[in-house]
């Protein structure tokens, strides 16, 4: 374990202890991962006769959804499904033929939040065929693609999609393709010892009420799994980009891309493909929250800093949403990450000659060389469209972000062609294709 310093550990533990005490949580655990390892773990309260440990199980709740989504993305990468496919192409019997797999992953399908059953989190689940038989057009609440509307039902359908393509229950597919490769061997469908018991804390007295636990069956993909802080730390490490063998880096990055926002125009919370997104203090975090009767859990990862943070608790409500961002802020304050030392890198002379000043019409841009033959094109005065480009085998470059994401950059003789836009060394160079200028410059 790559430990944090003693003063950092004390500050992190104090924040955890304050949360457990003031929010009256029977037991509360938290961990920080950094550079692919657990850097700190803390546990407060009691589970059985002692404090909770890295091996104590809690319910994950909706963090389960991210693991189901990971298998769906593996199916996509294998060419077995397309994210634009309607769910009816793969799961017959749904009344939502216009709803795509991507919309289900991102909660933009417009489906009802809960299935048309009794309170599914607190009653025994139904088999999938019985759930499908209960679905009708009335279970669609919004036009597909119109808005973010969280849907547990949607992930029940995605679990069935996984089961039908893999020829096994969704849980077995998740176990084989996600949990085992990541070493998450203590993540299970039902609790195993040692595990915390789920409780509700009385709002006006310091007494507890035991919460129910059962198999949700067809709705299990929305929140069935139990796990440990140790296993959830492995998941956090995977989300930071340190885990391999499960998804390619490009696919994991695609899951982190904002597909929709959850809180209006200037968004701080959103959703990608199976991952919740959060912007906080300059960080762009991805992960998921989880809630089931008697349990709360959350995991966030910051791939840019290769750091992640998580908590697990056995209470139905009460843990403040700022706990994890506070832990990250403490880590930043006590042990800020140092930038990697700059080192020179050999450059292709032809690429080096391309760098420097270019003009889009009268607007000056700077082209810089990046590692692995990549390029960065940014406006000199900060006003204009900026993008990064990755080299392709055919000698072109593909845009990664901004206005030019997905567009092709080609180098011509004395000019750059960026999806028909011509950049020249001089403003409106008359020797370039489509120079654009009306004639001679004049006072």
mmCIF file of C-alpha atoms in Angstrom, residues 1-14 32 34 38-41 327 330-336:
data_model
loop_
_atom_site.group_PDB
_atom_site.id
_atom_site.type_symbol
_atom_site.label_atom_id
_atom_site.label_comp_id
_atom_site.label_asym_id
_atom_site.label_seq_id
_atom_site.Cartn_x
_atom_site.Cartn_y
_atom_site.Cartn_z
ATOM 1 C CA UNK A 1 0.000 0.000 0.000
ATOM 2 C CA UNK A 2 1.405 3.383 -1.053
ATOM 3 C CA UNK A 3 0.657 5.204 2.165
ATOM 4 C CA UNK A 4 -0.130 8.879 2.547
ATOM 5 C CA UNK A 5 1.827 10.793 5.163
ATOM 6 C CA UNK A 6 0.914 10.642 8.829
ATOM 7 C CA UNK A 7 -0.555 14.149 8.936
ATOM 8 C CA UNK A 8 -2.572 13.471 5.779
ATOM 9 C CA UNK A 9 -3.906 10.211 7.193
ATOM 10 C CA UNK A 10 -4.928 11.974 10.404
ATOM 11 C CA UNK A 11 -6.799 14.696 8.485
ATOM 12 C CA UNK A 12 -8.567 12.130 6.292
ATOM 13 C CA UNK A 13 -9.545 10.026 9.315
ATOM 14 C CA UNK A 14 -10.861 13.067 11.166
ATOM 15 C CA UNK A 32 -8.248 6.814 -1.363
ATOM 16 C CA UNK A 34 -3.481 6.879 -6.017
ATOM 17 C CA UNK A 38 -4.682 2.019 -2.075
ATOM 18 C CA UNK A 39 -3.072 5.044 -0.408
ATOM 19 C CA UNK A 40 -5.343 5.292 2.625
ATOM 20 C CA UNK A 41 -8.213 3.416 4.268
ATOM 21 C CA UNK A 327 -11.320 13.856 1.175
ATOM 22 C CA UNK A 330 -7.583 17.197 1.997
ATOM 23 C CA UNK A 331 -5.294 15.110 -0.206
ATOM 24 C CA UNK A 332 -4.664 18.131 -2.444
ATOM 25 C CA UNK A 333 -3.899 20.354 0.520
ATOM 26 C CA UNK A 334 -1.553 17.977 2.319
ATOM 27 C CA UNK A 335 0.056 16.121 -0.584
ATOM 28 C CA UNK A 336 -0.431 18.014 -3.865
#
